[in-house]
mmCIF file of C-alpha atoms in Angstrom:
data_model
loop_
_atom_site.group_PDB
_atom_site.id
_atom_site.type_symbol
_atom_site.label_atom_id
_atom_site.label_comp_id
_atom_site.label_asym_id
_atom_site.label_seq_id
_atom_site.Cartn_x
_atom_site.Cartn_y
_atom_site.Cartn_z
ATOM 1 C CA UNK A 214 -11.943 -24.623 -0.642
ATOM 2 C CA UNK A 215 -10.219 -22.862 -3.543
ATOM 3 C CA UNK A 216 -6.987 -24.254 -4.931
ATOM 4 C CA UNK A 217 -4.209 -21.865 -3.911
ATOM 5 C CA UNK A 218 -0.502 -22.213 -4.620
ATOM 6 C CA UNK A 219 2.816 -20.512 -4.058
ATOM 7 C CA UNK A 220 3.947 -19.493 -7.551
ATOM 8 C CA UNK A 221 6.999 -17.355 -6.769
ATOM 9 C CA UNK A 222 9.450 -16.782 -3.934
ATOM 10 C CA UNK A 223 12.378 -14.406 -3.521
ATOM 11 C CA UNK A 224 14.602 -13.228 -0.701
ATOM 12 C CA UNK A 225 17.492 -10.878 -0.102
ATOM 13 C CA UNK A 226 21.093 -11.870 0.405
ATOM 14 C CA UNK A 227 20.990 -11.656 4.168
ATOM 15 C CA UNK A 228 23.517 -9.688 6.196
ATOM 16 C CA UNK A 229 24.785 -9.880 9.772
ATOM 17 C CA UNK A 230 25.308 -6.113 9.891
ATOM 18 C CA UNK A 231 23.389 -3.002 8.916
ATOM 19 C CA UNK A 232 24.146 -2.260 5.262
ATOM 20 C CA UNK A 233 22.647 1.224 5.454
ATOM 21 C CA UNK A 234 19.459 0.328 3.595
ATOM 22 C CA UNK A 235 16.068 1.726 4.561
ATOM 23 C CA UNK A 236 13.152 -0.680 4.784
ATOM 24 C CA UNK A 237 11.869 0.175 1.261
ATOM 25 C CA UNK A 238 15.385 -0.331 -0.150
ATOM 26 C CA UNK A 239 15.608 -3.687 1.643
ATOM 27 C CA UNK A 240 12.244 -4.890 0.379
ATOM 28 C CA UNK A 241 12.388 -3.681 -3.218
ATOM 29 C CA UNK A 242 14.732 -6.354 -4.709
ATOM 30 C CA UNK A 243 12.623 -9.398 -3.679
ATOM 31 C CA UNK A 244 9.444 -7.564 -4.691
ATOM 32 C CA UNK A 245 10.862 -6.867 -8.125
ATOM 33 C CA UNK A 246 12.055 -10.464 -8.423
ATOM 34 C CA UNK A 247 8.637 -12.023 -7.778
ATOM 35 C CA UNK A 248 7.040 -9.520 -10.138
ATOM 36 C CA UNK A 249 9.533 -10.561 -12.807
ATOM 37 C CA UNK A 250 8.950 -14.258 -12.162
ATOM 38 C CA UNK A 251 5.171 -13.992 -12.416
ATOM 39 C CA UNK A 252 4.807 -11.106 -14.841
ATOM 40 C CA UNK A 253 2.278 -9.549 -12.464
ATOM 41 C CA UNK A 254 2.435 -5.855 -11.646
ATOM 42 C CA UNK A 255 -0.797 -5.654 -9.670
ATOM 43 C CA UNK A 256 -2.125 -8.060 -7.070
ATOM 44 C CA UNK A 257 -5.615 -8.607 -5.741
ATOM 45 C CA UNK A 258 -4.376 -8.403 -2.163
ATOM 46 C CA UNK A 259 -1.129 -7.454 -0.408
ATOM 47 C CA UNK A 260 -0.132 -8.374 3.135
ATOM 48 C CA UNK A 261 3.103 -7.844 5.078
ATOM 49 C CA UNK A 262 4.687 -8.800 8.375
ATOM 50 C CA UNK A 263 7.139 -6.737 10.416
ATOM 51 C CA UNK A 264 7.816 -5.413 13.914
ATOM 52 C CA UNK A 265 7.786 -1.783 14.992
ATOM 53 C CA UNK A 266 10.153 -2.567 17.861
ATOM 54 C CA UNK A 267 12.815 -3.752 15.410
ATOM 55 C CA UNK A 268 12.476 -0.570 13.383
ATOM 56 C CA UNK A 269 12.235 1.616 16.475
ATOM 57 C CA UNK A 270 9.276 3.523 15.050
ATOM 58 C CA UNK A 271 5.481 3.224 15.172
ATOM 59 C CA UNK A 272 3.666 2.069 12.026
ATOM 60 C CA UNK A 273 6.996 1.327 10.349
ATOM 61 C CA UNK A 274 5.213 -0.829 7.763
ATOM 62 C CA UNK A 275 3.653 2.321 6.305
ATOM 63 C CA UNK A 276 7.011 3.648 5.114
ATOM 64 C CA UNK A 277 7.743 0.224 3.621
ATOM 65 C CA UNK A 278 4.770 0.688 1.311
ATOM 66 C CA UNK A 279 6.930 3.089 -0.693
ATOM 67 C CA UNK A 280 8.515 -0.018 -2.230
ATOM 68 C CA UNK A 281 5.138 -1.171 -3.566
ATOM 69 C CA UNK A 282 4.155 1.839 -5.560
ATOM 70 C CA UNK A 283 0.761 1.790 -3.854
ATOM 71 C CA UNK A 284 -0.964 4.134 -6.289
ATOM 72 C CA UNK A 285 -3.613 3.697 -7.577
ATOM 73 C CA UNK A 286 -4.771 2.484 -4.123
ATOM 74 C CA UNK A 287 -4.308 -1.197 -3.327
ATOM 75 C CA UNK A 288 -6.034 -3.626 -0.979
ATOM 76 C CA UNK A 289 -3.418 -3.984 1.751
ATOM 77 C CA UNK A 290 -3.082 -5.417 5.242
ATOM 78 C CA UNK A 291 -0.344 -5.970 7.807
ATOM 79 C CA UNK A 292 0.414 -8.282 10.731
ATOM 80 C CA UNK A 293 2.689 -7.267 13.606
ATOM 81 C CA UNK A 294 4.413 -10.650 13.560
ATOM 82 C CA UNK A 295 6.308 -12.958 11.245
ATOM 83 C CA UNK A 296 5.152 -12.658 7.647
ATOM 84 C CA UNK A 297 4.250 -16.364 7.607
ATOM 85 C CA UNK A 298 1.059 -15.195 9.323
ATOM 86 C CA UNK A 299 0.653 -12.575 6.603
ATOM 87 C CA UNK A 300 0.724 -15.505 4.165
ATOM 88 C CA UNK A 301 -1.999 -17.186 6.212
ATOM 89 C CA UNK A 302 -4.119 -14.029 6.053
ATOM 90 C CA UNK A 303 -3.558 -13.814 2.295
ATOM 91 C CA UNK A 304 -4.578 -17.470 1.915
ATOM 92 C CA UNK A 305 -7.809 -16.763 3.816
ATOM 93 C CA UNK A 306 -8.412 -13.639 1.711
ATOM 94 C CA UNK A 307 -8.057 -15.620 -1.521
ATOM 95 C CA UNK A 308 -10.631 -18.084 -0.247
ATOM 96 C CA UNK A 309 -13.241 -15.305 -0.555
ATOM 97 C CA UNK A 310 -13.138 -15.821 -4.321
ATOM 98 C CA UNK A 311 -13.193 -12.210 -5.544
ATOM 99 C CA UNK A 312 -9.428 -11.914 -6.113
ATOM 100 C CA UNK A 313 -7.005 -14.445 -7.584
ATOM 101 C CA UNK A 314 -3.548 -13.242 -6.547
ATOM 102 C CA UNK A 315 -1.790 -12.027 -3.416
ATOM 103 C CA UNK A 316 1.612 -10.555 -2.648
ATOM 104 C CA UNK A 317 3.105 -11.365 0.762
ATOM 105 C CA UNK A 318 6.331 -9.928 2.130
ATOM 106 C CA UNK A 319 8.205 -9.580 5.383
ATOM 107 C CA UNK A 320 11.294 -7.743 6.566
ATOM 108 C CA UNK A 321 13.427 -7.161 9.630
ATOM 109 C CA UNK A 322 16.652 -5.428 10.612
ATOM 110 C CA UNK A 323 17.796 -7.096 13.828
ATOM 111 C CA UNK A 324 21.168 -5.346 13.681
ATOM 112 C CA UNK A 325 19.657 -2.013 14.717
ATOM 113 C CA UNK A 326 19.023 -3.040 18.319
ATOM 114 C CA UNK A 327 19.513 -5.667 21.004
ATOM 115 C CA UNK A 328 17.264 -8.512 19.874
ATOM 116 C CA UNK A 329 17.269 -10.188 23.282
ATOM 117 C CA UNK A 330 16.037 -6.981 24.896
ATOM 118 C CA UNK A 331 13.515 -6.239 22.158
ATOM 119 C CA UNK A 332 11.906 -9.690 22.188
ATOM 120 C CA UNK A 333 11.532 -9.526 25.989
ATOM 121 C CA UNK A 334 8.938 -6.813 25.368
ATOM 122 C CA UNK A 335 6.536 -9.446 24.007
ATOM 123 C CA UNK A 336 6.299 -11.033 27.446
ATOM 124 C CA UNK A 337 3.544 -10.382 29.961
ATOM 125 C CA UNK A 338 4.499 -7.011 31.525
ATOM 126 C CA UNK A 339 3.246 -7.895 35.005
ATOM 127 C CA UNK A 340 4.450 -11.423 35.699
ATOM 128 C CA UNK A 341 7.113 -12.417 33.134
ATOM 129 C CA UNK A 342 8.983 -9.324 31.960
ATOM 130 C CA UNK A 343 9.918 -8.210 35.523
ATOM 131 C CA UNK A 344 11.743 -11.512 36.051
ATOM 132 C CA UNK A 345 14.525 -10.201 33.832
ATOM 133 C CA UNK A 346 14.622 -13.316 31.661
ATOM 134 C CA UNK A 347 14.893 -12.940 27.881
ATOM 135 C CA UNK A 348 14.152 -15.237 24.946
ATOM 136 C CA UNK A 349 17.529 -16.972 25.237
ATOM 137 C CA UNK A 350 17.004 -17.658 28.943
ATOM 138 C CA UNK A 351 13.579 -19.117 28.247
ATOM 139 C CA UNK A 352 15.009 -21.184 25.389
ATOM 140 C CA UNK A 353 17.646 -22.517 27.789
ATOM 141 C CA UNK A 354 14.870 -23.624 30.144
ATOM 142 C CA UNK A 355 13.264 -25.484 27.255
ATOM 143 C CA UNK A 356 16.575 -27.026 26.177
ATOM 144 C CA UNK A 357 17.084 -28.295 29.736
ATOM 145 C CA UNK A 358 13.567 -29.747 29.802
ATOM 146 C CA UNK A 359 14.052 -31.453 26.420
ATOM 147 C CA UNK A 360 17.338 -33.065 27.546
ATOM 148 C CA UNK A 361 18.731 -33.266 24.013
ATOM 149 C CA UNK A 362 22.178 -34.830 23.783
ATOM 150 C CA UNK A 363 24.981 -32.274 23.335
ATOM 151 C CA UNK A 364 26.472 -34.228 20.447
ATOM 152 C CA UNK A 365 23.159 -34.100 18.602
ATOM 153 C CA UNK A 366 22.885 -30.339 19.083
ATOM 154 C CA UNK A 367 26.408 -29.856 17.740
ATOM 155 C CA UNK A 368 25.575 -32.009 14.717
ATOM 156 C CA UNK A 369 22.471 -29.915 14.009
ATOM 157 C CA UNK A 370 24.498 -26.701 14.131
ATOM 158 C CA UNK A 371 27.298 -28.083 11.943
ATOM 159 C CA UNK A 372 24.817 -29.329 9.342
ATOM 160 C CA UNK A 373 22.863 -26.063 9.376
ATOM 161 C CA UNK A 374 25.972 -23.929 8.932
ATOM 162 C CA UNK A 375 27.337 -26.164 6.175
ATOM 163 C CA UNK A 376 24.005 -25.960 4.317
ATOM 164 C CA UNK A 377 23.972 -22.220 4.916
ATOM 165 C CA UNK A 378 27.385 -21.811 3.324
ATOM 166 C CA UNK A 379 26.015 -23.567 0.234
ATOM 167 C CA UNK A 380 23.034 -21.187 0.207
ATOM 168 C CA UNK A 381 23.932 -17.879 -1.492
ATOM 169 C CA UNK A 382 21.302 -16.024 0.558
ATOM 170 C CA UNK A 383 22.411 -17.212 4.016
ATOM 171 C CA UNK A 384 25.316 -16.078 6.181
ATOM 172 C CA UNK A 385 28.780 -17.577 5.761
ATOM 173 C CA UNK A 386 29.277 -18.905 9.294
ATOM 174 C CA UNK A 387 32.192 -21.096 10.419
ATOM 175 C CA UNK A 388 31.758 -24.476 12.073
ATOM 176 C CA UNK A 389 30.835 -24.202 15.772
ATOM 177 C CA UNK A 390 33.580 -24.117 18.356
ATOM 178 C CA UNK A 391 34.222 -23.330 22.013
ATOM 179 C CA UNK A 392 32.810 -24.658 25.271
ATOM 180 C CA UNK A 393 31.508 -21.406 26.770
ATOM 181 C CA UNK A 394 27.782 -21.148 27.485
ATOM 182 C CA UNK A 395 25.536 -18.274 26.466
ATOM 183 C CA UNK A 396 22.916 -19.491 28.920
ATOM 184 C CA UNK A 397 23.501 -23.072 30.030
ATOM 185 C CA UNK A 398 22.957 -25.506 28.333
ATOM 186 C CA UNK A 399 22.930 -23.309 25.191
ATOM 187 C CA UNK A 400 26.204 -22.221 23.639
ATOM 188 C CA UNK A 401 26.475 -19.110 21.436
ATOM 189 C CA UNK A 402 26.341 -21.160 18.247
ATOM 190 C CA UNK A 403 23.066 -22.836 19.352
ATOM 191 C CA UNK A 404 21.367 -19.475 18.839
ATOM 192 C CA UNK A 405 20.262 -18.055 15.480
ATOM 193 C CA UNK A 406 22.553 -15.231 14.315
ATOM 194 C CA UNK A 407 21.637 -11.563 14.100
ATOM 195 C CA UNK A 408 20.432 -11.037 10.527
ATOM 196 C CA UNK A 409 18.934 -8.320 8.339
ATOM 197 C CA UNK A 410 16.809 -9.317 5.371
ATOM 198 C CA UNK A 411 13.497 -9.526 3.572
ATOM 199 C CA UNK A 412 11.457 -11.982 1.518
ATOM 200 C CA UNK A 413 8.410 -12.053 -0.748
ATOM 201 C CA UNK A 414 5.970 -14.740 -1.870
ATOM 202 C CA UNK A 415 3.207 -14.657 -4.491
ATOM 203 C CA UNK A 416 0.069 -16.739 -4.022
ATOM 204 C CA UNK A 417 -2.324 -17.444 -6.858
ATOM 205 C CA UNK A 418 -5.585 -19.356 -7.134
ATOM 206 C CA UNK A 419 -6.735 -22.029 -9.562
ATOM 207 C CA UNK A 420 -6.181 -21.428 -13.247
ATOM 208 C CA UNK A 421 -4.152 -18.278 -12.650
ATOM 209 C CA UNK A 422 -1.603 -20.310 -10.689
ATOM 210 C CA UNK A 423 -1.314 -22.737 -13.597
ATOM 211 C CA UNK A 424 -0.825 -19.859 -16.031
ATOM 212 C CA UNK A 425 1.872 -18.194 -13.955
ATOM 213 C CA UNK A 426 3.881 -21.255 -13.010
ATOM 214 C CA UNK A 427 4.753 -24.546 -14.668
ATOM 215 C CA UNK A 428 4.843 -26.432 -11.373
ATOM 216 C CA UNK A 429 2.906 -24.578 -8.634
ATOM 217 C CA UNK A 430 3.403 -25.500 -4.971
ATOM 218 C CA UNK A 431 -0.225 -26.156 -4.039
ATOM 219 C CA UNK A 432 -1.124 -25.456 -0.422
ATOM 220 C CA UNK A 433 -3.036 -28.589 0.553
ATOM 221 C CA UNK A 434 -3.138 -27.792 4.251
ATOM 222 C CA UNK A 435 -2.453 -24.817 6.504
ATOM 223 C CA UNK A 436 -3.192 -24.338 10.193
ATOM 224 C CA UNK A 437 -1.853 -22.632 13.287
ATOM 225 C CA UNK A 438 -2.302 -23.306 16.998
ATOM 226 C CA UNK A 439 -1.184 -21.496 20.144
ATOM 227 C CA UNK A 440 -0.412 -22.509 23.719
ATOM 228 C CA UNK A 441 -0.603 -20.557 27.005
ATOM 229 C CA UNK A 442 1.780 -17.630 27.316
ATOM 230 C CA UNK A 443 2.912 -18.724 30.787
ATOM 231 C CA UNK A 444 5.639 -21.329 30.622
ATOM 232 C CA UNK A 445 4.518 -23.053 33.816
ATOM 233 C CA UNK A 446 1.257 -24.020 32.144
ATOM 234 C CA UNK A 447 2.822 -26.184 29.423
ATOM 235 C CA UNK A 448 5.294 -29.021 28.955
ATOM 236 C CA UNK A 449 8.407 -27.371 27.540
ATOM 237 C CA UNK A 450 9.892 -30.691 26.440
ATOM 238 C CA UNK A 451 7.304 -30.950 23.670
ATOM 239 C CA UNK A 452 5.309 -28.641 21.409
ATOM 240 C CA UNK A 453 1.624 -29.439 21.657
ATOM 241 C CA UNK A 454 0.618 -26.512 19.431
ATOM 242 C CA UNK A 455 2.998 -27.594 16.654
ATOM 243 C CA UNK A 456 1.617 -31.136 16.842
ATOM 244 C CA UNK A 457 -1.982 -29.878 16.703
ATOM 245 C CA UNK A 458 -1.219 -27.535 13.786
ATOM 246 C CA UNK A 459 0.480 -30.365 11.892
ATOM 247 C CA UNK A 460 -2.505 -32.658 12.401
ATOM 248 C CA UNK A 461 -4.953 -29.951 11.324
ATOM 249 C CA UNK A 462 -2.883 -29.212 8.211
ATOM 250 C CA UNK A 463 -2.611 -32.893 7.340
ATOM 251 C CA UNK A 464 1.174 -33.092 7.468
ATOM 252 C CA UNK A 465 1.063 -36.783 8.327
ATOM 253 C CA UNK A 466 -1.186 -37.772 5.434
ATOM 254 C CA UNK A 467 1.797 -38.474 3.178
ATOM 255 C CA UNK A 468 5.559 -38.581 3.098
ATOM 256 C CA UNK A 469 7.250 -35.224 3.603
ATOM 257 C CA UNK A 470 10.290 -34.894 1.351
ATOM 258 C CA UNK A 471 11.538 -31.599 2.801
ATOM 259 C CA UNK A 472 10.619 -29.680 5.956
ATOM 260 C CA UNK A 473 11.779 -26.138 6.595
ATOM 261 C CA UNK A 474 11.470 -25.559 10.339
ATOM 262 C CA UNK A 475 11.591 -22.223 12.168
ATOM 263 C CA UNK A 476 14.305 -23.332 14.609
ATOM 264 C CA UNK A 477 15.901 -20.282 16.206
ATOM 265 C CA UNK A 478 17.673 -22.560 18.695
ATOM 266 C CA UNK A 479 19.294 -25.915 17.969
ATOM 267 C CA UNK A 480 17.257 -27.847 20.543
ATOM 268 C CA UNK A 481 14.015 -26.875 18.793
ATOM 269 C CA UNK A 482 14.673 -29.180 15.824
ATOM 270 C CA UNK A 483 14.248 -32.469 17.772
ATOM 271 C CA UNK A 484 11.141 -31.074 19.488
ATOM 272 C CA UNK A 485 9.574 -30.068 16.161
ATOM 273 C CA UNK A 486 10.611 -33.290 14.425
ATOM 274 C CA UNK A 487 8.696 -35.188 17.081
ATOM 275 C CA UNK A 488 5.708 -32.822 17.003
ATOM 276 C CA UNK A 489 5.386 -33.010 13.206
ATOM 277 C CA UNK A 490 6.142 -36.757 13.254
ATOM 278 C CA UNK A 491 8.844 -36.364 10.617
ATOM 279 C CA UNK A 492 10.758 -39.555 9.753
ATOM 280 C CA UNK A 493 14.542 -39.590 9.446
ATOM 281 C CA UNK A 494 14.143 -39.694 5.659
ATOM 282 C CA UNK A 495 12.699 -36.151 5.682
ATOM 283 C CA UNK A 496 15.367 -33.574 4.876
ATOM 284 C CA UNK A 497 15.186 -30.754 7.422
ATOM 285 C CA UNK A 498 16.306 -27.203 6.632
ATOM 286 C CA UNK A 499 18.396 -27.869 3.513
ATOM 287 C CA UNK A 500 18.649 -24.070 3.201
ATOM 288 C CA UNK A 501 20.523 -23.920 6.506
ATOM 289 C CA UNK A 502 17.429 -22.713 8.310
ATOM 290 C CA UNK A 503 17.351 -19.923 10.905
ATOM 291 C CA UNK A 504 20.667 -21.101 12.371
ATOM 292 C CA UNK A 505 22.257 -19.886 9.121
ATOM 293 C CA UNK A 506 20.133 -16.741 8.624
ATOM 294 C CA UNK A 507 17.431 -15.291 10.857
ATOM 295 C CA UNK A 508 15.903 -12.066 9.482
ATOM 296 C CA UNK A 509 13.301 -11.729 12.225
ATOM 297 C CA UNK A 510 9.753 -11.189 10.912
ATOM 298 C CA UNK A 511 10.726 -12.755 7.571
ATOM 299 C CA UNK A 512 12.269 -16.014 8.847
ATOM 300 C CA UNK A 513 8.989 -17.948 9.015
ATOM 301 C CA UNK A 514 7.892 -16.743 5.586
ATOM 302 C CA UNK A 515 11.272 -17.860 4.224
ATOM 303 C CA UNK A 516 10.638 -21.341 5.630
ATOM 304 C CA UNK A 517 7.424 -21.530 3.598
ATOM 305 C CA UNK A 518 9.157 -20.031 0.573
ATOM 306 C CA UNK A 519 12.141 -22.371 0.750
ATOM 307 C CA UNK A 520 9.846 -25.396 1.096
ATOM 308 C CA UNK A 521 7.762 -24.194 -1.846
ATOM 309 C CA UNK A 522 10.866 -23.560 -3.942
ATOM 310 C CA UNK A 523 11.798 -27.260 -3.734
ATOM 311 C CA UNK A 524 8.493 -28.027 -5.458
ATOM 312 C CA UNK A 525 8.817 -25.177 -7.944
ATOM 313 C CA UNK A 526 12.271 -26.507 -8.880
ATOM 314 C CA UNK A 527 10.994 -30.065 -9.250
ATOM 315 C CA UNK A 528 13.252 -31.604 -6.594
ATOM 316 C CA UNK A 529 10.459 -32.446 -4.117
ATOM 317 C CA UNK A 530 6.859 -33.539 -4.376
ATOM 318 C CA UNK A 531 5.564 -32.777 -0.879
ATOM 319 C CA UNK A 532 7.021 -30.308 1.616
ATOM 320 C CA UNK A 533 6.238 -28.565 4.896
ATOM 321 C CA UNK A 534 6.955 -24.973 5.850
ATOM 322 C CA UNK A 535 6.813 -24.196 9.565
ATOM 323 C CA UNK A 536 6.790 -20.875 11.404
ATOM 324 C CA UNK A 537 6.852 -20.112 15.104
ATOM 325 C CA UNK A 538 6.204 -17.109 17.323
ATOM 326 C CA UNK A 539 6.426 -16.396 21.039
ATOM 327 C CA UNK A 540 8.690 -17.854 23.738
ATOM 328 C CA UNK A 541 9.535 -21.562 23.651
ATOM 329 C CA UNK A 542 7.588 -22.417 20.481
ATOM 330 C CA UNK A 543 4.370 -20.960 21.875
ATOM 331 C CA UNK A 544 2.602 -20.331 18.543
ATOM 332 C CA UNK A 545 3.109 -22.542 15.493
ATOM 333 C CA UNK A 546 1.932 -22.427 11.878
ATOM 334 C CA UNK A 547 2.285 -25.416 9.552
ATOM 335 C CA UNK A 548 1.884 -25.190 5.768
ATOM 336 C CA UNK A 549 1.763 -28.360 3.667
ATOM 337 C CA UNK A 550 2.494 -28.015 -0.054
ATOM 338 C CA UNK A 551 2.340 -30.522 -2.888
ATOM 339 C CA UNK A 552 3.218 -30.581 -6.559
#
């Protein structure tokens, strides 16, 4: 296996409302920032993650290429899911050995539509979608199965929002309040906020990584696993795929200083903590996590980027970035990074 590291990470200042930017305008600032950090203007491979349903147009990623300046022609790919999986594809591509650098980016503008309605379209069109349940309803089923104490959920939200307020890129959200349910047992503040934003990561291999960065975040393990689409075929109180991905990536082979978890609902943190076997000493989502900013299709990539940034900054020695896709933590990717 080639040595591959995250050498640069950048993200937008996320917004809860449409700021009138096109996708290229949204993506360009983080792209320029990682270029500036690395000094690279060309990359051996480029991969992105986005969702046509969010943009309301087919092949929306093609227009986003305007931000890259893709001439002369570049080697480029795209995944119709969170850009954390674009990072996985880029990692695999770098393993081939013929290129040494990769640019990964993701973007999403959730404010342009009804996210609950849009994400329902990912469900099986014959058996699940006709039920009329959306991602929040399914999450509520999982929260009920997990039986997490209400006080613990409130503490998770308060901590996430406080950390988010200290993060210049996240939303400035007040402390949670009110007893009304969105879908019982979930309250409105248990759900990640509507967010527009983008992020970019640069991967580099071997000696190039050492040239570009004083303290690279070496990817020592990366794996993803998926469970059945049908909720009745799995135990919603736990995440078997997250546990399997963590074991395959070697998350438990050393102490994890920081873990950035893709928790779009407050009850998912205890489930993922258990799946990844994280001790209480592991700091979870110091950035505020998705409960402070959730730019769909970039959120998982940001988890990897935020975890890597702790190593790049010298404040952590071993971190985990986690990304999830599908209803009730169906598909999970775990990335382990070390100084």
